[in-house]
PDB file of C-alpha atoms in Angstrom:
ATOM      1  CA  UNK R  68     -36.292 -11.955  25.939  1.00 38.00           C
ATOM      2  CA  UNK R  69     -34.556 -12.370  22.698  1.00 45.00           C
ATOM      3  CA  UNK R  70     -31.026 -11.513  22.326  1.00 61.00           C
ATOM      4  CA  UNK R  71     -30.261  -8.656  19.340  1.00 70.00           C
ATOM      5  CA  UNK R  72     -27.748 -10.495  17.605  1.00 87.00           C
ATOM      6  CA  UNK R  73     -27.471  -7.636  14.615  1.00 90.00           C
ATOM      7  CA  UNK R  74     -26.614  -5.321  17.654  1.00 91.00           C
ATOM      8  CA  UNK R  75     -23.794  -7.907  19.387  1.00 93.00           C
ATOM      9  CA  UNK R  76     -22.349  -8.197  15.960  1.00 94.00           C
ATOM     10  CA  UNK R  77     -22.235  -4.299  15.147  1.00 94.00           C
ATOM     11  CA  UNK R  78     -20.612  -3.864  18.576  1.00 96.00           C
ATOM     12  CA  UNK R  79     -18.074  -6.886  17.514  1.00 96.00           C
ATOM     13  CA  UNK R  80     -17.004  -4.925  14.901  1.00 96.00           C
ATOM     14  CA  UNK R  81     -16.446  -1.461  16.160  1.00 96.00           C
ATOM     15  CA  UNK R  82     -14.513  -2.754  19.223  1.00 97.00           C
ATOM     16  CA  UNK R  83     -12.298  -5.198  16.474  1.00 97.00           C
ATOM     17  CA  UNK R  84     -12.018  -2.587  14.194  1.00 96.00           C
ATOM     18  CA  UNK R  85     -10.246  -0.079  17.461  1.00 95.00           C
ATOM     19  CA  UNK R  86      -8.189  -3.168  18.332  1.00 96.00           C
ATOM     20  CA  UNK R  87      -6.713  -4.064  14.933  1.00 96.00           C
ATOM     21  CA  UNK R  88      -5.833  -0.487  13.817  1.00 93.00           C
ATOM     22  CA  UNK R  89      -4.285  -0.424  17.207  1.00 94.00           C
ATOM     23  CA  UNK R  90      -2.522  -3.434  17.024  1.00 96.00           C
ATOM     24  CA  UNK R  91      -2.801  -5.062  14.053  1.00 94.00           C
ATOM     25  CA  UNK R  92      -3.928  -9.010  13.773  1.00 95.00           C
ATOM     26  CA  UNK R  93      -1.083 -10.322  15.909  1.00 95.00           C
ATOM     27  CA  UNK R  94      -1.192  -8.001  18.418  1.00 96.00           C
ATOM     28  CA  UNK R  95      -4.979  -7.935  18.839  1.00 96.00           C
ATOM     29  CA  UNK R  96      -6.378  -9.782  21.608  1.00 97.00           C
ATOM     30  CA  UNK R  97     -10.219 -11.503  21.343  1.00 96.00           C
ATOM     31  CA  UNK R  98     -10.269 -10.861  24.985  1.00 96.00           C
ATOM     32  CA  UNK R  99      -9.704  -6.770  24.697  1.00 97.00           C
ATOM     33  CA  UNK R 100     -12.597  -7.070  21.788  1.00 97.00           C
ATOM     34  CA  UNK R 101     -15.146  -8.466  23.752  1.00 96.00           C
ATOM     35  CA  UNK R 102     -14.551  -6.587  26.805  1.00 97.00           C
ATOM     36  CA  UNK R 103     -14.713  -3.693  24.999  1.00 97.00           C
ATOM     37  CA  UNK R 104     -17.930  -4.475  22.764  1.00 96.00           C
ATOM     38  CA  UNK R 105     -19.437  -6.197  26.173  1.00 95.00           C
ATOM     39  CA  UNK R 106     -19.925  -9.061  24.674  1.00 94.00           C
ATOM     40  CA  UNK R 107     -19.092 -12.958  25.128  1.00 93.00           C
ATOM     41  CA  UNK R 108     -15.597 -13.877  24.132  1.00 94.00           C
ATOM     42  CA  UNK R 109     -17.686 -17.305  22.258  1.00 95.00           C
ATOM     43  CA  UNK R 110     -19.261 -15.041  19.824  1.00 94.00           C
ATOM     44  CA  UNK R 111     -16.469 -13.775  18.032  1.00 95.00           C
ATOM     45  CA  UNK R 112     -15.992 -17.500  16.965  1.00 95.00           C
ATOM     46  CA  UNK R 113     -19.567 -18.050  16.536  1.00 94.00           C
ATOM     47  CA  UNK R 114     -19.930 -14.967  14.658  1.00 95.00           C
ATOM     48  CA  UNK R 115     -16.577 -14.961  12.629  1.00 95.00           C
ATOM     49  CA  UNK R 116     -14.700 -18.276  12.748  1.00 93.00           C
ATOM     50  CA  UNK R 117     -11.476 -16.796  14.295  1.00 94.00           C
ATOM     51  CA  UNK R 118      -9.453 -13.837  14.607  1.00 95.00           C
ATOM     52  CA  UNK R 119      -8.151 -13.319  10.835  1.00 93.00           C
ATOM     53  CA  UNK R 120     -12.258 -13.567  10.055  1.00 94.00           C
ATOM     54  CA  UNK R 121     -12.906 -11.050  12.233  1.00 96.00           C
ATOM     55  CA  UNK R 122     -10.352  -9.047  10.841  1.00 95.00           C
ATOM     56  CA  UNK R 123     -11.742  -9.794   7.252  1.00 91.00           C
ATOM     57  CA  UNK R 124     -15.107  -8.840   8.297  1.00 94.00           C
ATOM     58  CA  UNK R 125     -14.129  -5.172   9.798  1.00 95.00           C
ATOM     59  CA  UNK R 126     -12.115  -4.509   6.604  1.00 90.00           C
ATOM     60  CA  UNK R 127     -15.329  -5.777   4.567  1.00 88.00           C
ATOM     61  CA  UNK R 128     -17.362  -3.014   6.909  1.00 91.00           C
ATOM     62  CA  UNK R 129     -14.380  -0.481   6.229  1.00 88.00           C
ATOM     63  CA  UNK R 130     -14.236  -1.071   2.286  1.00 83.00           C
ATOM     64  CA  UNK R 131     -18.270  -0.948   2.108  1.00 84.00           C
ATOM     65  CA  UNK R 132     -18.212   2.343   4.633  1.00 84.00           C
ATOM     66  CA  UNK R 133     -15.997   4.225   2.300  1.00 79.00           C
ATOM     67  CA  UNK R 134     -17.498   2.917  -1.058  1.00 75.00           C
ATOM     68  CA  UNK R 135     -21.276   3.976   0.226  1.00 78.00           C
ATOM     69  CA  UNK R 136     -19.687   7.216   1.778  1.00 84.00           C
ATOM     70  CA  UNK R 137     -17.410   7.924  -0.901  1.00 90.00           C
ATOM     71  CA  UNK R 138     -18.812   8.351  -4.074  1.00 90.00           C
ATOM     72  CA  UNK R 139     -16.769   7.466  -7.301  1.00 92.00           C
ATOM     73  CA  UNK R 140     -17.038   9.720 -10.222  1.00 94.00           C
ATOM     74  CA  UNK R 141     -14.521   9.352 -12.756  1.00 95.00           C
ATOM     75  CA  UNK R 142     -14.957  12.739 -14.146  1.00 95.00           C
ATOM     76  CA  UNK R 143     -13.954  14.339 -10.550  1.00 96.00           C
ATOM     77  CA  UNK R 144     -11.447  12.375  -9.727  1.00 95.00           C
ATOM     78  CA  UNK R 145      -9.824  15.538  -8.172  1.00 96.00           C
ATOM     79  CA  UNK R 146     -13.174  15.368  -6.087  1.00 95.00           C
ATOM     80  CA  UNK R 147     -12.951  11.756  -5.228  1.00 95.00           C
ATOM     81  CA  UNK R 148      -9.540  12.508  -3.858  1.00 95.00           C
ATOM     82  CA  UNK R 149     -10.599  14.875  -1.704  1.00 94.00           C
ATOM     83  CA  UNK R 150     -13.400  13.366  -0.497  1.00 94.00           C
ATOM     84  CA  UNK R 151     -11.451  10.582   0.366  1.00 92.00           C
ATOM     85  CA  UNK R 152      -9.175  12.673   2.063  1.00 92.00           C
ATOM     86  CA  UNK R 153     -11.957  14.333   4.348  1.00 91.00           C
ATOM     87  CA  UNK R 154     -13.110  10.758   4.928  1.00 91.00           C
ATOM     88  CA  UNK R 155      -9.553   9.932   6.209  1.00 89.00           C
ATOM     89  CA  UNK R 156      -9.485  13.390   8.760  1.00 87.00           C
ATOM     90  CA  UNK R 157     -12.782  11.739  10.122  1.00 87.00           C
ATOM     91  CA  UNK R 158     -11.165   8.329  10.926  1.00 87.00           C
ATOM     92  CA  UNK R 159      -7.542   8.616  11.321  1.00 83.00           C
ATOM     93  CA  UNK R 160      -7.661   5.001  12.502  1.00 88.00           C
ATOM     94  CA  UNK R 161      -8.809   3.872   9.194  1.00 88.00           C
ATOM     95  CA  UNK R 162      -5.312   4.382   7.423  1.00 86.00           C
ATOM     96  CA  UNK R 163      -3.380   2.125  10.488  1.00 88.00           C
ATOM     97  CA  UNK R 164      -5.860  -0.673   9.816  1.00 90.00           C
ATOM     98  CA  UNK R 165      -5.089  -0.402   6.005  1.00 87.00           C
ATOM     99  CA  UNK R 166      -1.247  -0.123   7.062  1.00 88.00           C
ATOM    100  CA  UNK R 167      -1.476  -3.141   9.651  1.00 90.00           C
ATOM    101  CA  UNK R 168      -3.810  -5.017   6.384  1.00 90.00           C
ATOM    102  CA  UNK R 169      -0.380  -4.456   4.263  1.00 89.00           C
ATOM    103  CA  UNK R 170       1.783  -5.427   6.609  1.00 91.00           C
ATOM    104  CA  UNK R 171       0.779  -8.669   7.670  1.00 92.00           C
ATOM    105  CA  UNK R 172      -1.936  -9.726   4.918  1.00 88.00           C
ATOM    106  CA  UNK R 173      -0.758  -8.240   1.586  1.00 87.00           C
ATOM    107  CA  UNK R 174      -2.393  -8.244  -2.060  1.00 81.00           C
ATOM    108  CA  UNK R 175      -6.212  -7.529  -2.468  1.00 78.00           C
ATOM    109  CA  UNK R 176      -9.230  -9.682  -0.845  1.00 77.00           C
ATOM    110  CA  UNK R 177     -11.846 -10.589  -3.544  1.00 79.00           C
ATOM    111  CA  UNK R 178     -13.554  -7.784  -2.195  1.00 75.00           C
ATOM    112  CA  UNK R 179     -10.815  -5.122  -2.564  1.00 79.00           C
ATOM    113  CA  UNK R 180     -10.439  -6.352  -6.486  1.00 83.00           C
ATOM    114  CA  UNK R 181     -13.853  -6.263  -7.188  1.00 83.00           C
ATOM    115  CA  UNK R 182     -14.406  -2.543  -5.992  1.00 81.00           C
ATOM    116  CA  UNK R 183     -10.670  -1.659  -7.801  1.00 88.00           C
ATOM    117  CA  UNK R 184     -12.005  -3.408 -11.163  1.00 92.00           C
ATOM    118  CA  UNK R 185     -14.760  -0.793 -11.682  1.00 91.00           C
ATOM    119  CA  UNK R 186     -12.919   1.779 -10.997  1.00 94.00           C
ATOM    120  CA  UNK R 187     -10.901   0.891 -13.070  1.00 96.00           C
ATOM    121  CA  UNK R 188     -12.670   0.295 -15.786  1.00 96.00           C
ATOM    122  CA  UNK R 189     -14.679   3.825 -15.146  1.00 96.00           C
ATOM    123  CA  UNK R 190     -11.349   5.456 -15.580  1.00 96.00           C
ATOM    124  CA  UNK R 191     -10.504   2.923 -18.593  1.00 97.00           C
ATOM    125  CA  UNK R 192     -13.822   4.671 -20.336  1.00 97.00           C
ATOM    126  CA  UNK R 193     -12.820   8.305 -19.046  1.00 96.00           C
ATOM    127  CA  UNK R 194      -9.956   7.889 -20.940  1.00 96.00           C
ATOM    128  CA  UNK R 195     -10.869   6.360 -24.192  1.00 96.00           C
ATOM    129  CA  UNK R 196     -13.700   9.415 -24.422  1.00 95.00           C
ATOM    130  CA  UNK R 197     -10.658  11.656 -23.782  1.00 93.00           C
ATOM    131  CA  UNK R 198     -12.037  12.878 -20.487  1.00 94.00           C
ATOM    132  CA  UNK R 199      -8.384  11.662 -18.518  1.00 94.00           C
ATOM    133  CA  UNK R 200      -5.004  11.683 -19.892  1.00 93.00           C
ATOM    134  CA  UNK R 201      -4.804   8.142 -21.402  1.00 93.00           C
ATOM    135  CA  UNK R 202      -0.694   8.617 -20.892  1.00 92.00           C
ATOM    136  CA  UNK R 203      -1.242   6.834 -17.727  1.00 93.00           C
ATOM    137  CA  UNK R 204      -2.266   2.824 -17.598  1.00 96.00           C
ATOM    138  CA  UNK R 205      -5.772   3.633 -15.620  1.00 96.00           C
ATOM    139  CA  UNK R 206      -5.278   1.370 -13.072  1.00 95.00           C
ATOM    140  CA  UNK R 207      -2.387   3.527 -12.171  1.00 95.00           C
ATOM    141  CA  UNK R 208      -4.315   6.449 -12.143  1.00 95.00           C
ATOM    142  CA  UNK R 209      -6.686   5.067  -9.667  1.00 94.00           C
ATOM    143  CA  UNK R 210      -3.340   4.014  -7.725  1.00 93.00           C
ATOM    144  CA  UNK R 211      -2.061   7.478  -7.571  1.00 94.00           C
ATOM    145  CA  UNK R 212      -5.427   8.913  -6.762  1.00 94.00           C
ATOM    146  CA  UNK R 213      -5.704   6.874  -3.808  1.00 92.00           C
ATOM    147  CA  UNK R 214      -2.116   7.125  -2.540  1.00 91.00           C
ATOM    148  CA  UNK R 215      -2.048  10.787  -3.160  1.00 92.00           C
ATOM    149  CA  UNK R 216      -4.815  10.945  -0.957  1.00 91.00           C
ATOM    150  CA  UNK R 217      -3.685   9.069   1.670  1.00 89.00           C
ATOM    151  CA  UNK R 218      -0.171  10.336   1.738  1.00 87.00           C
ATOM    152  CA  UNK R 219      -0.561  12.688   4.626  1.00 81.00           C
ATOM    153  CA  UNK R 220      -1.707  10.423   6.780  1.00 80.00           C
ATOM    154  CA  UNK R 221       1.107   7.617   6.298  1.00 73.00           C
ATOM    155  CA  UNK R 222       3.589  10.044   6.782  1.00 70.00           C
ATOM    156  CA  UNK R 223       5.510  10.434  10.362  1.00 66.00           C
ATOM    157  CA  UNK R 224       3.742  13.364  11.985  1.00 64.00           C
ATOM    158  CA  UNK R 225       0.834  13.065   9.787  1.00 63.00           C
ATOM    159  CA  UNK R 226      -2.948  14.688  10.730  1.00 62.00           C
ATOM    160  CA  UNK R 227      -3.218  12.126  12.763  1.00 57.00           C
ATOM    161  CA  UNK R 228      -0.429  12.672  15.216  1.00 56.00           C
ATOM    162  CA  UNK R 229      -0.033  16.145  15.139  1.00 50.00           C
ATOM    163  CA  UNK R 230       2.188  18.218  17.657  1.00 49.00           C
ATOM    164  CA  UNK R 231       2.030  15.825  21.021  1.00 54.00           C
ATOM    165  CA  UNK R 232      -0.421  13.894  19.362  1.00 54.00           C
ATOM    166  CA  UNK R 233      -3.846  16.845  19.139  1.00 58.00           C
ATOM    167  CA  UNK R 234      -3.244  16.577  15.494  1.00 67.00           C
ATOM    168  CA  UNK R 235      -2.794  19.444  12.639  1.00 74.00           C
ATOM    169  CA  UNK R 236      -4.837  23.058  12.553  1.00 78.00           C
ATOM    170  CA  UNK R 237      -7.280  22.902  10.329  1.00 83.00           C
ATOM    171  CA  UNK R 238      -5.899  25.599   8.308  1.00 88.00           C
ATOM    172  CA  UNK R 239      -2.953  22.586   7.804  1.00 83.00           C
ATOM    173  CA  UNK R 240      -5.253  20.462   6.485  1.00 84.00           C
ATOM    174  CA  UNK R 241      -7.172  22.245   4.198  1.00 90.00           C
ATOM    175  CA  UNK R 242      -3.726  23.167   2.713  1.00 89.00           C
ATOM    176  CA  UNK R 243      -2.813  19.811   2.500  1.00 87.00           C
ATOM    177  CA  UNK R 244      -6.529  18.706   1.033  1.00 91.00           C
ATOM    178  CA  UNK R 245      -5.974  21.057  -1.425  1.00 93.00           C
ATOM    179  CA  UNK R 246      -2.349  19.939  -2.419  1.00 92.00           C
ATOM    180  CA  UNK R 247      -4.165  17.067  -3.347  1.00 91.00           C
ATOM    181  CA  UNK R 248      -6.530  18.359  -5.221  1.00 93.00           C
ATOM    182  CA  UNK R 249      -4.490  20.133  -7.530  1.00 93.00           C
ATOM    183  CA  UNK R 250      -1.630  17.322  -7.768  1.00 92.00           C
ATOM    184  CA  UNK R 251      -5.088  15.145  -8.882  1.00 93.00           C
ATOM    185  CA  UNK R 252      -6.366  17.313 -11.436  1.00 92.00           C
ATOM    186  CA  UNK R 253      -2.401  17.722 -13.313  1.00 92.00           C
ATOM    187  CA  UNK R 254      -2.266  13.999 -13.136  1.00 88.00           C
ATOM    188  CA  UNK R 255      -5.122  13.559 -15.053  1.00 89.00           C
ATOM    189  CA  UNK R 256      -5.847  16.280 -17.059  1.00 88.00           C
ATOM    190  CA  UNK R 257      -5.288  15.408 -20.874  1.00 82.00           C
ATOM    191  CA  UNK R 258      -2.386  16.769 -22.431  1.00 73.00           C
ATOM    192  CA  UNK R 259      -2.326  18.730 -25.060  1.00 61.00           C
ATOM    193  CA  UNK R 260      -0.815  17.147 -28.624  1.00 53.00           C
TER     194      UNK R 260
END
């Protein structure tokens, strides 16, 4: 019977992608990954090379998750930030692998800079059509779009934790969602002459 490699590898993944925003490269064990995907220890290196692969690979999965799942639309940018807000409610665990990615790998992968650079330049045109406040350098309005959006959930007692750790009411969080929102749609609204 053959093995289903695509289905090892998928497994791989999930349980590395629990382990680093858990622990973050140096604290993750291989061990804890392949116990937990049921899987051979060996295939992790045959699969990925070594650890920092592996971790390379679930951020790949991560970035290409929220690209195909997030929509970017330069003219609803307030949108985008919400959406990737909503994204961020869903998977908590996403913004401690992105914090453990800073900590102890930062600057931008190849990948990262390639899905930044259209963005960037989709806000570049938004603004030179007079569709975005062109006050701001556009790669700093994609910067504060993002970070607005994630602020919540960096912050101590964010959705995530929540009182004793069952997280916030919704009611919180669509407050919050919609702080962003609105803080989105000043930032980039052209201002008047």
């Amino acid at each position: 019977m053959a093995r289903d490699s695509s289905a090892t590898k998928a497994r791989l993944l999930d349980a590395a992608f629990s382990e680093f925003a858990a622990y973050g490269i140096a604290g993750a064990r291989v061990d804890r990954i392949a116990e937990a995907a049921q899987a051979n220890k060996r295939l992790i290196y045959v699969y990925y090379g070594n650890k920092e692969q592996l971790f390379d690979a679930v951020l790949q999965r991560a970035l290409e998750t929220g690209s195909e799942g997030i929509p970017f639309d330069a003219d609803d940018l307030p949108g985008y930030a919400g959406a990737v807000f909503d994204h961020l409610v869903e998977r908590p665990e996403l913004m401690r692998l992105v914090l453990w990615k800073q900590l102890e790998r930062p600057g931008s992968t190849g990948a990262e800079a390639e899905s930044y650079a259209g963005k960037i330049a989709a806000v570049r045109q938004a603004q030179e059509t007079g569709r975005i406040d062109a006050g701001i350098e556009p790669a700093d309005v994609l910067t504060l779009v993002i970070g607005l959006s994630q602020a919540w959930f960096g912050a101590v007692g964010g959705p995530a934790a929540g009182a004793e750790g069952a997280g916030w009411a919704a009611e919180r969080l669509a407050g919050h969602r919609a702080a962003v929102v609105e803080s989105v749609r000043r930032i980039i609204t052209p201002q008047a002459a």
